[in-house]
Amino acid sequence: MQPRRAHKRRSEKELSAVRAEVATLFAEAKAYFEKGDKKLATRRVRAARRRAMKVQMPIPEYALRYCRSCEGYLKQGVNCTIRIRNSIRILRCLECGAVRRKVLR
Ligand SMILES: [Zn+2]
């Protein structure tokens, strides 16, 4: 049997297709969230993350848009707070109380 490679090389074409899908899913999540349907928004976030994770694609551009713990869609000032203290960005999800810290350089 062939050994399984930890990181399969993905074609640029495949990655850009996934990137587009993730963008669409996040746009849908935003729309549902704004309509007040958090459940469907969360579902879109989850789908987007699974899609990106499957091809091991980081999505830092959406880091502040969702909660890693409950996978809910986050909007600053609505259901999450973002504070920066000593060059550490502190993202707190007000849905589940999870806190995520990121050292900024
Ligand atoms: Zn949360």
mmCIF file of N, CA, C and O and ligand atoms in Angstrom:
data_model
loop_
_atom_site.group_PDB
_atom_site.id
_atom_site.type_symbol
_atom_site.label_atom_id
_atom_site.label_comp_id
_atom_site.label_asym_id
_atom_site.label_seq_id
_atom_site.Cartn_x
_atom_site.Cartn_y
_atom_site.Cartn_z
ATOM 1 N N MET A 1 0.834 -1.199 0.000
ATOM 2 C CA MET A 1 0.000 0.000 0.000
ATOM 3 C C MET A 1 0.872 1.254 0.000
ATOM 4 O O MET A 1 1.914 1.298 0.620
ATOM 5 N N GLN A 2 0.416 2.231 -0.711
ATOM 6 C CA GLN A 2 1.158 3.497 -0.761
ATOM 7 C C GLN A 2 1.036 4.227 0.570
ATOM 8 O O GLN A 2 -0.056 4.295 1.119
ATOM 9 N N PRO A 3 2.154 4.747 1.082
ATOM 10 C CA PRO A 3 2.032 5.537 2.323
ATOM 11 C C PRO A 3 1.238 6.805 2.053
ATOM 12 O O PRO A 3 1.367 7.400 0.985
ATOM 13 N N ARG A 4 0.415 7.152 2.984
ATOM 14 C CA ARG A 4 -0.426 8.328 2.822
ATOM 15 C C ARG A 4 0.375 9.564 3.180
ATOM 16 O O ARG A 4 0.970 9.630 4.253
ATOM 17 N N ARG A 5 0.393 10.505 2.281
ATOM 18 C CA ARG A 5 1.136 11.737 2.571
ATOM 19 C C ARG A 5 0.298 12.645 3.462
ATOM 20 O O ARG A 5 -0.906 12.791 3.264
ATOM 21 N N ALA A 6 0.992 13.236 4.423
ATOM 22 C CA ALA A 6 0.293 14.123 5.362
ATOM 23 C C ALA A 6 -0.297 15.311 4.618
ATOM 24 O O ALA A 6 -1.425 15.726 4.870
ATOM 25 N N HIS A 7 0.454 15.859 3.700
ATOM 26 C CA HIS A 7 -0.029 17.024 2.966
ATOM 27 C C HIS A 7 -0.035 16.732 1.479
ATOM 28 O O HIS A 7 0.994 16.755 0.830
ATOM 29 N N LYS A 8 -1.194 16.444 1.015
ATOM 30 C CA LYS A 8 -1.324 16.209 -0.409
ATOM 31 C C LYS A 8 -1.221 17.553 -1.120
ATOM 32 O O LYS A 8 -1.784 18.547 -0.675
ATOM 33 N N ARG A 9 -0.482 17.549 -2.207
ATOM 34 C CA ARG A 9 -0.365 18.793 -2.979
ATOM 35 C C ARG A 9 -1.682 19.042 -3.694
ATOM 36 O O ARG A 9 -2.212 18.167 -4.353
ATOM 37 N N ARG A 10 -2.197 20.244 -3.551
ATOM 38 C CA ARG A 10 -3.453 20.581 -4.209
ATOM 39 C C ARG A 10 -3.147 21.504 -5.371
ATOM 40 O O ARG A 10 -2.303 22.376 -5.259
ATOM 41 N N SER A 11 -3.882 21.313 -6.424
ATOM 42 C CA SER A 11 -3.664 22.188 -7.570
ATOM 43 C C SER A 11 -4.240 23.571 -7.267
ATOM 44 O O SER A 11 -5.180 23.717 -6.476
ATOM 45 N N GLU A 12 -3.649 24.551 -7.900
ATOM 46 C CA GLU A 12 -4.090 25.935 -7.701
ATOM 47 C C GLU A 12 -5.564 26.075 -8.102
ATOM 48 O O GLU A 12 -6.326 26.795 -7.466
ATOM 49 N N LYS A 13 -5.933 25.296 -9.113
ATOM 50 C CA LYS A 13 -7.304 25.331 -9.610
ATOM 51 C C LYS A 13 -8.280 24.836 -8.528
ATOM 52 O O LYS A 13 -9.315 25.458 -8.272
ATOM 53 N N GLU A 14 -7.903 23.727 -7.901
ATOM 54 C CA GLU A 14 -8.749 23.163 -6.851
ATOM 55 C C GLU A 14 -8.862 24.136 -5.676
ATOM 56 O O GLU A 14 -9.946 24.376 -5.151
ATOM 57 N N LEU A 15 -7.712 24.711 -5.288
ATOM 58 C CA LEU A 15 -7.715 25.626 -4.147
ATOM 59 C C LEU A 15 -8.561 26.862 -4.422
ATOM 60 O O LEU A 15 -9.281 27.331 -3.534
ATOM 61 N N SER A 16 -8.466 27.388 -5.629
ATOM 62 C CA SER A 16 -9.252 28.604 -5.892
ATOM 63 C C SER A 16 -10.734 28.279 -5.945
ATOM 64 O O SER A 16 -11.568 29.104 -5.571
ATOM 65 N N ALA A 17 -11.072 27.056 -6.364
ATOM 66 C CA ALA A 17 -12.480 26.646 -6.355
ATOM 67 C C ALA A 17 -12.983 26.571 -4.915
ATOM 68 O O ALA A 17 -14.081 27.045 -4.602
ATOM 69 N N VAL A 18 -12.161 25.991 -4.029
ATOM 70 C CA VAL A 18 -12.543 25.895 -2.617
ATOM 71 C C VAL A 18 -12.657 27.287 -2.013
ATOM 72 O O VAL A 18 -13.596 27.580 -1.270
ATOM 73 N N ARG A 19 -11.720 28.155 -2.359
ATOM 74 C CA ARG A 19 -11.735 29.521 -1.826
ATOM 75 C C ARG A 19 -13.049 30.224 -2.203
ATOM 76 O O ARG A 19 -13.654 30.912 -1.380
ATOM 77 N N ALA A 20 -13.470 30.014 -3.443
ATOM 78 C CA ALA A 20 -14.720 30.625 -3.904
ATOM 79 C C ALA A 20 -15.915 30.043 -3.151
ATOM 80 O O ALA A 20 -16.813 30.776 -2.741
ATOM 81 N N GLU A 21 -15.897 28.727 -2.934
ATOM 82 C CA GLU A 21 -16.994 28.079 -2.209
ATOM 83 C C GLU A 21 -17.077 28.605 -0.777
ATOM 84 O O GLU A 21 -18.166 28.875 -0.270
ATOM 85 N N VAL A 22 -15.899 28.714 -0.153
ATOM 86 C CA VAL A 22 -15.858 29.198 1.227
ATOM 87 C C VAL A 22 -16.404 30.621 1.302
ATOM 88 O O VAL A 22 -17.188 30.957 2.192
ATOM 89 N N ALA A 23 -16.032 31.449 0.314
ATOM 90 C CA ALA A 23 -16.513 32.832 0.293
ATOM 91 C C ALA A 23 -18.035 32.866 0.166
ATOM 92 O O ALA A 23 -18.713 33.638 0.855
ATOM 93 N N THR A 24 -18.574 32.006 -0.697
ATOM 94 C CA THR A 24 -20.029 31.940 -0.881
ATOM 95 C C THR A 24 -20.711 31.517 0.406
ATOM 96 O O THR A 24 -21.712 32.118 0.822
ATOM 97 N N LEU A 25 -20.152 30.474 1.051
ATOM 98 C CA LEU A 25 -20.757 29.974 2.287
ATOM 99 C C LEU A 25 -20.736 31.031 3.383
ATOM 100 O O LEU A 25 -21.701 31.194 4.132
ATOM 101 N N PHE A 26 -19.642 31.778 3.463
ATOM 102 C CA PHE A 26 -19.580 32.826 4.485
ATOM 103 C C PHE A 26 -20.541 33.967 4.165
ATOM 104 O O PHE A 26 -21.126 34.561 5.066
ATOM 105 N N ALA A 27 -20.719 34.243 2.880
ATOM 106 C CA ALA A 27 -21.677 35.284 2.480
ATOM 107 C C ALA A 27 -23.088 34.852 2.871
ATOM 108 O O ALA A 27 -23.883 35.651 3.366
ATOM 109 N N GLU A 28 -23.391 33.562 2.679
ATOM 110 C CA GLU A 28 -24.697 33.038 3.059
ATOM 111 C C GLU A 28 -24.875 33.086 4.573
ATOM 112 O O GLU A 28 -25.943 33.427 5.077
ATOM 113 N N ALA A 29 -23.798 32.716 5.282
ATOM 114 C CA ALA A 29 -23.845 32.753 6.745
ATOM 115 C C ALA A 29 -24.172 34.160 7.230
ATOM 116 O O ALA A 29 -25.012 34.354 8.107
ATOM 117 N N LYS A 30 -23.536 35.153 6.607
ATOM 118 C CA LYS A 30 -23.757 36.550 6.966
ATOM 119 C C LYS A 30 -25.218 36.934 6.725
ATOM 120 O O LYS A 30 -25.867 37.550 7.573
ATOM 121 N N ALA A 31 -25.740 36.525 5.572
ATOM 122 C CA ALA A 31 -27.117 36.851 5.219
ATOM 123 C C ALA A 31 -28.101 36.234 6.220
ATOM 124 O O ALA A 31 -29.014 36.917 6.700
ATOM 125 N N TYR A 32 -27.890 34.960 6.557
ATOM 126 C CA TYR A 32 -28.768 34.302 7.524
ATOM 127 C C TYR A 32 -28.652 34.960 8.894
ATOM 128 O O TYR A 32 -29.645 35.161 9.589
ATOM 129 N N PHE A 33 -27.412 35.298 9.265
ATOM 130 C CA PHE A 33 -27.192 35.924 10.562
ATOM 131 C C PHE A 33 -27.946 37.245 10.644
ATOM 132 O O PHE A 33 -28.591 37.540 11.653
ATOM 133 N N GLU A 34 -27.877 38.014 9.563
ATOM 134 C CA GLU A 34 -28.542 39.317 9.559
ATOM 135 C C GLU A 34 -30.063 39.194 9.550
ATOM 136 O O GLU A 34 -30.773 40.075 9.998
ATOM 137 N N LYS A 35 -30.528 38.055 9.032
ATOM 138 C CA LYS A 35 -31.973 37.797 9.057
ATOM 139 C C LYS A 35 -32.410 37.268 10.425
ATOM 140 O O LYS A 35 -33.591 37.072 10.672
ATOM 141 N N GLY A 36 -31.425 36.987 11.264
ATOM 142 C CA GLY A 36 -31.727 36.498 12.601
ATOM 143 C C GLY A 36 -31.752 34.980 12.720
ATOM 144 O O GLY A 36 -32.125 34.447 13.762
ATOM 145 N N ASP A 37 -31.381 34.307 11.660
ATOM 146 C CA ASP A 37 -31.375 32.844 11.713
ATOM 147 C C ASP A 37 -29.964 32.329 12.024
ATOM 148 O O ASP A 37 -29.186 32.008 11.138
ATOM 149 N N LYS A 38 -29.664 32.299 13.316
ATOM 150 C CA LYS A 38 -28.316 31.908 13.729
ATOM 151 C C LYS A 38 -28.025 30.450 13.431
ATOM 152 O O LYS A 38 -26.896 30.065 13.160
ATOM 153 N N LYS A 39 -29.070 29.651 13.497
ATOM 154 C CA LYS A 39 -28.882 28.219 13.295
ATOM 155 C C LYS A 39 -28.375 27.920 11.882
ATOM 156 O O LYS A 39 -27.417 27.169 11.691
ATOM 157 N N LEU A 40 -29.024 28.561 10.904
ATOM 158 C CA LEU A 40 -28.598 28.334 9.521
ATOM 159 C C LEU A 40 -27.243 28.986 9.251
ATOM 160 O O LEU A 40 -26.443 28.470 8.481
ATOM 161 N N ALA A 41 -26.992 30.124 9.917
ATOM 162 C CA ALA A 41 -25.701 30.789 9.762
ATOM 163 C C ALA A 41 -24.587 29.863 10.251
ATOM 164 O O ALA A 41 -23.567 29.693 9.592
ATOM 165 N N THR A 42 -24.830 29.249 11.403
ATOM 166 C CA THR A 42 -23.848 28.322 11.969
ATOM 167 C C THR A 42 -23.606 27.150 11.017
ATOM 168 O O THR A 42 -22.480 26.701 10.840
ATOM 169 N N ARG A 43 -24.677 26.699 10.400
ATOM 170 C CA ARG A 43 -24.533 25.570 9.479
ATOM 171 C C ARG A 43 -23.639 25.933 8.295
ATOM 172 O O ARG A 43 -22.842 25.138 7.834
ATOM 173 N N ARG A 44 -23.803 27.173 7.815
ATOM 174 C CA ARG A 44 -22.970 27.615 6.688
ATOM 175 C C ARG A 44 -21.513 27.745 7.111
ATOM 176 O O ARG A 44 -20.606 27.394 6.369
ATOM 177 N N VAL A 45 -21.292 28.271 8.324
ATOM 178 C CA VAL A 45 -19.925 28.406 8.825
ATOM 179 C C VAL A 45 -19.281 27.028 8.909
ATOM 180 O O VAL A 45 -18.142 26.821 8.479
ATOM 181 N N ARG A 46 -20.041 26.089 9.433
ATOM 182 C CA ARG A 46 -19.505 24.737 9.591
ATOM 183 C C ARG A 46 -19.147 24.141 8.228
ATOM 184 O O ARG A 46 -18.071 23.581 8.055
ATOM 185 N N ALA A 47 -20.038 24.318 7.278
ATOM 186 C CA ALA A 47 -19.779 23.788 5.931
ATOM 187 C C ALA A 47 -18.526 24.421 5.333
ATOM 188 O O ALA A 47 -17.690 23.727 4.742
ATOM 189 N N ALA A 48 -18.389 25.736 5.513
ATOM 190 C CA ALA A 48 -17.230 26.442 4.966
ATOM 191 C C ALA A 48 -15.940 25.938 5.593
ATOM 192 O O ALA A 48 -14.944 25.689 4.910
ATOM 193 N N ARG A 49 -15.962 25.756 6.914
ATOM 194 C CA ARG A 49 -14.763 25.285 7.607
ATOM 195 C C ARG A 49 -14.395 23.874 7.176
ATOM 196 O O ARG A 49 -13.229 23.572 6.944
ATOM 197 N N ARG A 50 -15.403 23.012 7.092
ATOM 198 C CA ARG A 50 -15.134 21.624 6.680
ATOM 199 C C ARG A 50 -14.529 21.594 5.286
ATOM 200 O O ARG A 50 -13.619 20.836 5.002
ATOM 201 N N ARG A 51 -15.070 22.454 4.436
ATOM 202 C CA ARG A 51 -14.585 22.510 3.060
ATOM 203 C C ARG A 51 -13.107 22.899 3.026
ATOM 204 O O ARG A 51 -12.312 22.301 2.315
ATOM 205 N N ALA A 52 -12.759 23.928 3.798
ATOM 206 C CA ALA A 52 -11.379 24.408 3.820
ATOM 207 C C ALA A 52 -10.455 23.401 4.504
ATOM 208 O O ALA A 52 -9.330 23.159 4.060
ATOM 209 N N MET A 53 -10.956 22.797 5.574
ATOM 210 C CA MET A 53 -10.125 21.853 6.329
ATOM 211 C C MET A 53 -9.794 20.625 5.508
ATOM 212 O O MET A 53 -8.713 20.072 5.613
ATOM 213 N N LYS A 54 -10.751 20.222 4.706
ATOM 214 C CA LYS A 54 -10.560 19.012 3.912
ATOM 215 C C LYS A 54 -9.339 19.138 3.000
ATOM 216 O O LYS A 54 -8.615 18.173 2.794
ATOM 217 N N VAL A 55 -9.124 20.334 2.477
ATOM 218 C CA VAL A 55 -7.959 20.529 1.613
ATOM 219 C C VAL A 55 -6.829 21.235 2.373
ATOM 220 O O VAL A 55 -5.882 21.726 1.773
ATOM 221 N N GLN A 56 -6.962 21.292 3.697
ATOM 222 C CA GLN A 56 -5.955 21.892 4.578
ATOM 223 C C GLN A 56 -5.604 23.313 4.157
ATOM 224 O O GLN A 56 -4.452 23.679 4.043
ATOM 225 N N MET A 57 -6.650 24.078 3.895
ATOM 226 C CA MET A 57 -6.452 25.456 3.492
ATOM 227 C C MET A 57 -6.767 26.396 4.651
ATOM 228 O O MET A 57 -7.885 26.394 5.155
ATOM 229 N N PRO A 58 -5.765 27.162 5.108
ATOM 230 C CA PRO A 58 -6.060 28.109 6.178
ATOM 231 C C PRO A 58 -6.952 29.242 5.676
ATOM 232 O O PRO A 58 -6.845 29.642 4.508
ATOM 233 N N ILE A 59 -7.835 29.725 6.531
ATOM 234 C CA ILE A 59 -8.705 30.831 6.116
ATOM 235 C C ILE A 59 -8.599 31.984 7.121
ATOM 236 O O ILE A 59 -9.562 32.322 7.792
ATOM 237 N N PRO A 60 -7.398 32.577 7.228
ATOM 238 C CA PRO A 60 -7.196 33.656 8.207
ATOM 239 C C PRO A 60 -8.097 34.859 7.955
ATOM 240 O O PRO A 60 -8.419 35.603 8.879
ATOM 241 N N GLU A 61 -8.521 35.043 6.701
ATOM 242 C CA GLU A 61 -9.372 36.199 6.388
ATOM 243 C C GLU A 61 -10.735 36.111 7.071
ATOM 244 O O GLU A 61 -11.447 37.094 7.174
ATOM 245 N N TYR A 62 -11.093 34.901 7.551
ATOM 246 C CA TYR A 62 -12.372 34.749 8.244
ATOM 247 C C TYR A 62 -12.197 34.502 9.743
ATOM 248 O O TYR A 62 -13.156 34.149 10.429
ATOM 249 N N ALA A 63 -10.978 34.688 10.225
ATOM 250 C CA ALA A 63 -10.674 34.375 11.627
ATOM 251 C C ALA A 63 -11.609 35.082 12.605
ATOM 252 O O ALA A 63 -11.945 34.543 13.655
ATOM 253 N N LEU A 64 -12.033 36.298 12.239
ATOM 254 C CA LEU A 64 -12.871 37.070 13.161
ATOM 255 C C LEU A 64 -14.360 36.915 12.858
ATOM 256 O O LEU A 64 -15.194 37.568 13.461
ATOM 257 N N ARG A 65 -14.666 36.047 11.928
ATOM 258 C CA ARG A 65 -16.050 35.912 11.478
ATOM 259 C C ARG A 65 -16.790 34.728 12.087
ATOM 260 O O ARG A 65 -17.970 34.571 11.876
ATOM 261 N N TYR A 66 -16.056 33.892 12.790
ATOM 262 C CA TYR A 66 -16.734 32.731 13.360
ATOM 263 C C TYR A 66 -16.066 32.314 14.661
ATOM 264 O O TYR A 66 -14.942 32.729 14.955
ATOM 265 N N CYS A 67 -16.784 31.511 15.442
ATOM 266 C CA CYS A 67 -16.249 31.007 16.703
ATOM 267 C C CYS A 67 -15.748 29.589 16.473
ATOM 268 O O CYS A 67 -16.455 28.768 15.903
ATOM 269 N N ARG A 68 -14.549 29.326 16.912
ATOM 270 C CA ARG A 68 -13.981 27.998 16.719
ATOM 271 C C ARG A 68 -14.642 26.964 17.608
ATOM 272 O O ARG A 68 -14.606 25.776 17.324
ATOM 273 N N SER A 69 -15.196 27.448 18.691
ATOM 274 C CA SER A 69 -15.781 26.530 19.657
ATOM 275 C C SER A 69 -17.194 26.101 19.271
ATOM 276 O O SER A 69 -17.481 24.919 19.133
ATOM 277 N N CYS A 70 -18.083 27.081 19.060
ATOM 278 C CA CYS A 70 -19.479 26.731 18.738
ATOM 279 C C CYS A 70 -19.759 26.859 17.243
ATOM 280 O O CYS A 70 -20.855 26.543 16.797
ATOM 281 N N GLU A 71 -18.781 27.353 16.494
ATOM 282 C CA GLU A 71 -18.882 27.520 15.035
ATOM 283 C C GLU A 71 -19.986 28.479 14.617
ATOM 284 O O GLU A 71 -20.486 28.402 13.501
ATOM 285 N N GLY A 72 -20.359 29.352 15.531
ATOM 286 C CA GLY A 72 -21.376 30.343 15.188
ATOM 287 C C GLY A 72 -20.758 31.477 14.375
ATOM 288 O O GLY A 72 -19.554 31.710 14.430
ATOM 289 N N TYR A 73 -21.611 32.155 13.612
ATOM 290 C CA TYR A 73 -21.153 33.315 12.863
ATOM 291 C C TYR A 73 -21.017 34.472 13.846
ATOM 292 O O TYR A 73 -21.898 34.699 14.673
ATOM 293 N N LEU A 74 -19.913 35.181 13.791
ATOM 294 C CA LEU A 74 -19.693 36.263 14.744
ATOM 295 C C LEU A 74 -19.667 37.620 14.047
ATOM 296 O O LEU A 74 -19.142 37.757 12.950
ATOM 297 N N LYS A 75 -20.266 38.583 14.744
ATOM 298 C CA LYS A 75 -20.190 39.948 14.256
ATOM 299 C C LYS A 75 -19.779 40.822 15.437
ATOM 300 O O LYS A 75 -20.437 40.805 16.484
ATOM 301 N N GLN A 76 -18.709 41.543 15.235
ATOM 302 C CA GLN A 76 -18.183 42.359 16.317
ATOM 303 C C GLN A 76 -19.234 43.342 16.814
ATOM 304 O O GLN A 76 -19.916 43.995 16.028
ATOM 305 N N GLY A 77 -19.371 43.423 18.126
ATOM 306 C CA GLY A 77 -20.325 44.350 18.721
ATOM 307 C C GLY A 77 -21.728 43.785 18.813
ATOM 308 O O GLY A 77 -22.598 44.361 19.438
ATOM 309 N N VAL A 78 -21.958 42.648 18.163
ATOM 310 C CA VAL A 78 -23.273 42.015 18.219
ATOM 311 C C VAL A 78 -23.214 40.766 19.092
ATOM 312 O O VAL A 78 -23.873 40.686 20.117
ATOM 313 N N ASN A 79 -22.402 39.810 18.672
ATOM 314 C CA ASN A 79 -22.290 38.611 19.498
ATOM 315 C C ASN A 79 -20.837 38.211 19.758
ATOM 316 O O ASN A 79 -20.551 37.070 20.088
ATOM 317 N N CYS A 80 -19.928 39.164 19.593
ATOM 318 C CA CYS A 80 -18.551 38.918 20.017
ATOM 319 C C CYS A 80 -17.868 40.243 20.308
ATOM 320 O O CYS A 80 -18.316 41.289 19.847
ATOM 321 N N THR A 81 -16.831 40.178 21.124
ATOM 322 C CA THR A 81 -16.056 41.384 21.380
ATOM 323 C C THR A 81 -14.618 41.127 20.979
ATOM 324 O O THR A 81 -14.132 40.006 21.095
ATOM 325 N N ILE A 82 -13.976 42.152 20.483
ATOM 326 C CA ILE A 82 -12.573 42.037 20.111
ATOM 327 C C ILE A 82 -11.808 43.132 20.833
ATOM 328 O O ILE A 82 -12.141 44.308 20.710
ATOM 329 N N ARG A 83 -10.854 42.722 21.634
ATOM 330 C CA ARG A 83 -10.036 43.680 22.363
ATOM 331 C C ARG A 83 -8.583 43.400 22.034
ATOM 332 O O ARG A 83 -8.205 42.244 21.848
ATOM 333 N N ILE A 84 -7.810 44.462 22.006
ATOM 334 C CA ILE A 84 -6.377 44.258 21.807
ATOM 335 C C ILE A 84 -5.651 44.800 23.016
ATOM 336 O O ILE A 84 -5.845 45.959 23.407
ATOM 337 N N ARG A 85 -4.901 43.929 23.644
ATOM 338 C CA ARG A 85 -4.191 44.296 24.865
ATOM 339 C C ARG A 85 -2.787 43.725 24.795
ATOM 340 O O ARG A 85 -2.617 42.535 24.554
ATOM 341 N N ASN A 86 -1.804 44.562 25.003
ATOM 342 C CA ASN A 86 -0.408 44.130 24.939
ATOM 343 C C ASN A 86 -0.108 43.320 23.675
ATOM 344 O O ASN A 86 0.507 42.261 23.716
ATOM 345 N N SER A 87 -0.580 43.829 22.574
ATOM 346 C CA SER A 87 -0.383 43.149 21.281
ATOM 347 C C SER A 87 -0.990 41.755 21.211
ATOM 348 O O SER A 87 -0.555 40.913 20.442
ATOM 349 N N ILE A 88 -1.977 41.513 22.062
ATOM 350 C CA ILE A 88 -2.684 40.237 21.979
ATOM 351 C C ILE A 88 -4.136 40.539 21.642
ATOM 352 O O ILE A 88 -4.790 41.307 22.352
ATOM 353 N N ARG A 89 -4.587 39.964 20.551
ATOM 354 C CA ARG A 89 -5.976 40.177 20.161
ATOM 355 C C ARG A 89 -6.840 39.146 20.884
ATOM 356 O O ARG A 89 -6.571 37.947 20.821
ATOM 357 N N ILE A 90 -7.819 39.645 21.596
ATOM 358 C CA ILE A 90 -8.684 38.758 22.378
ATOM 359 C C ILE A 90 -10.084 38.779 21.779
ATOM 360 O O ILE A 90 -10.775 39.796 21.807
ATOM 361 N N LEU A 91 -10.472 37.634 21.219
ATOM 362 C CA LEU A 91 -11.791 37.508 20.616
ATOM 363 C C LEU A 91 -12.658 36.698 21.551
ATOM 364 O O LEU A 91 -12.326 35.556 21.879
ATOM 365 N N ARG A 92 -13.747 37.324 22.010
ATOM 366 C CA ARG A 92 -14.634 36.594 22.913
ATOM 367 C C ARG A 92 -15.988 36.390 22.242
ATOM 368 O O ARG A 92 -16.622 37.342 21.792
ATOM 369 N N CYS A 93 -16.386 35.121 22.191
ATOM 370 C CA CYS A 93 -17.676 34.795 21.607
ATOM 371 C C CYS A 93 -18.728 34.936 22.691
ATOM 372 O O CYS A 93 -18.617 34.354 23.759
ATOM 373 N N LEU A 94 -19.741 35.749 22.421
ATOM 374 C CA LEU A 94 -20.770 35.967 23.442
ATOM 375 C C LEU A 94 -21.865 34.902 23.373
ATOM 376 O O LEU A 94 -22.783 34.891 24.178
ATOM 377 N N GLU A 95 -21.775 34.032 22.392
ATOM 378 C CA GLU A 95 -22.750 32.944 22.277
ATOM 379 C C GLU A 95 -22.406 31.822 23.252
ATOM 380 O O GLU A 95 -23.275 31.294 23.936
ATOM 381 N N CYS A 96 -21.106 31.449 23.278
ATOM 382 C CA CYS A 96 -20.716 30.323 24.121
ATOM 383 C C CYS A 96 -19.667 30.715 25.148
ATOM 384 O O CYS A 96 -19.327 29.916 26.014
ATOM 385 N N GLY A 97 -19.147 31.934 25.071
ATOM 386 C CA GLY A 97 -18.177 32.389 26.055
ATOM 387 C C GLY A 97 -16.740 32.015 25.762
ATOM 388 O O GLY A 97 -15.852 32.302 26.550
ATOM 389 N N ALA A 98 -16.508 31.374 24.630
ATOM 390 C CA ALA A 98 -15.143 30.974 24.287
ATOM 391 C C ALA A 98 -14.274 32.201 24.021
ATOM 392 O O ALA A 98 -14.751 33.215 23.508
ATOM 393 N N VAL A 99 -13.016 32.111 24.380
ATOM 394 C CA VAL A 99 -12.078 33.201 24.172
ATOM 395 C C VAL A 99 -10.942 32.691 23.305
ATOM 396 O O VAL A 99 -10.460 31.579 23.496
ATOM 397 N N ARG A 100 -10.580 33.482 22.323
ATOM 398 C CA ARG A 100 -9.469 33.095 21.464
ATOM 399 C C ARG A 100 -8.455 34.218 21.470
ATOM 400 O O ARG A 100 -8.805 35.370 21.252
ATOM 401 N N ARG A 101 -7.228 33.866 21.743
ATOM 402 C CA ARG A 101 -6.181 34.894 21.789
ATOM 403 C C ARG A 101 -5.204 34.706 20.645
ATOM 404 O O ARG A 101 -4.897 33.578 20.285
ATOM 405 N N LYS A 102 -4.768 35.847 20.134
ATOM 406 C CA LYS A 102 -3.795 35.783 19.038
ATOM 407 C C LYS A 102 -2.754 36.849 19.269
ATOM 408 O O LYS A 102 -3.078 38.018 19.480
ATOM 409 N N VAL A 103 -1.511 36.451 19.266
ATOM 410 C CA VAL A 103 -0.421 37.403 19.436
ATOM 411 C C VAL A 103 -0.194 38.103 18.103
ATOM 412 O O VAL A 103 -0.011 37.453 17.076
ATOM 413 N N LEU A 104 -0.260 39.433 18.144
ATOM 414 C CA LEU A 104 -0.072 40.194 16.913
ATOM 415 C C LEU A 104 1.371 40.669 16.840
ATOM 416 O O LEU A 104 1.961 41.038 17.856
ATOM 417 N N ARG A 105 1.928 40.661 15.656
ATOM 418 C CA ARG A 105 3.284 41.179 15.511
ATOM 419 C C ARG A 105 3.300 42.302 14.486
ATOM 420 O O ARG A 105 2.536 42.304 13.593
HETATM 421 ZN ZN ZN B 1 -18.825 30.433 20.454
#
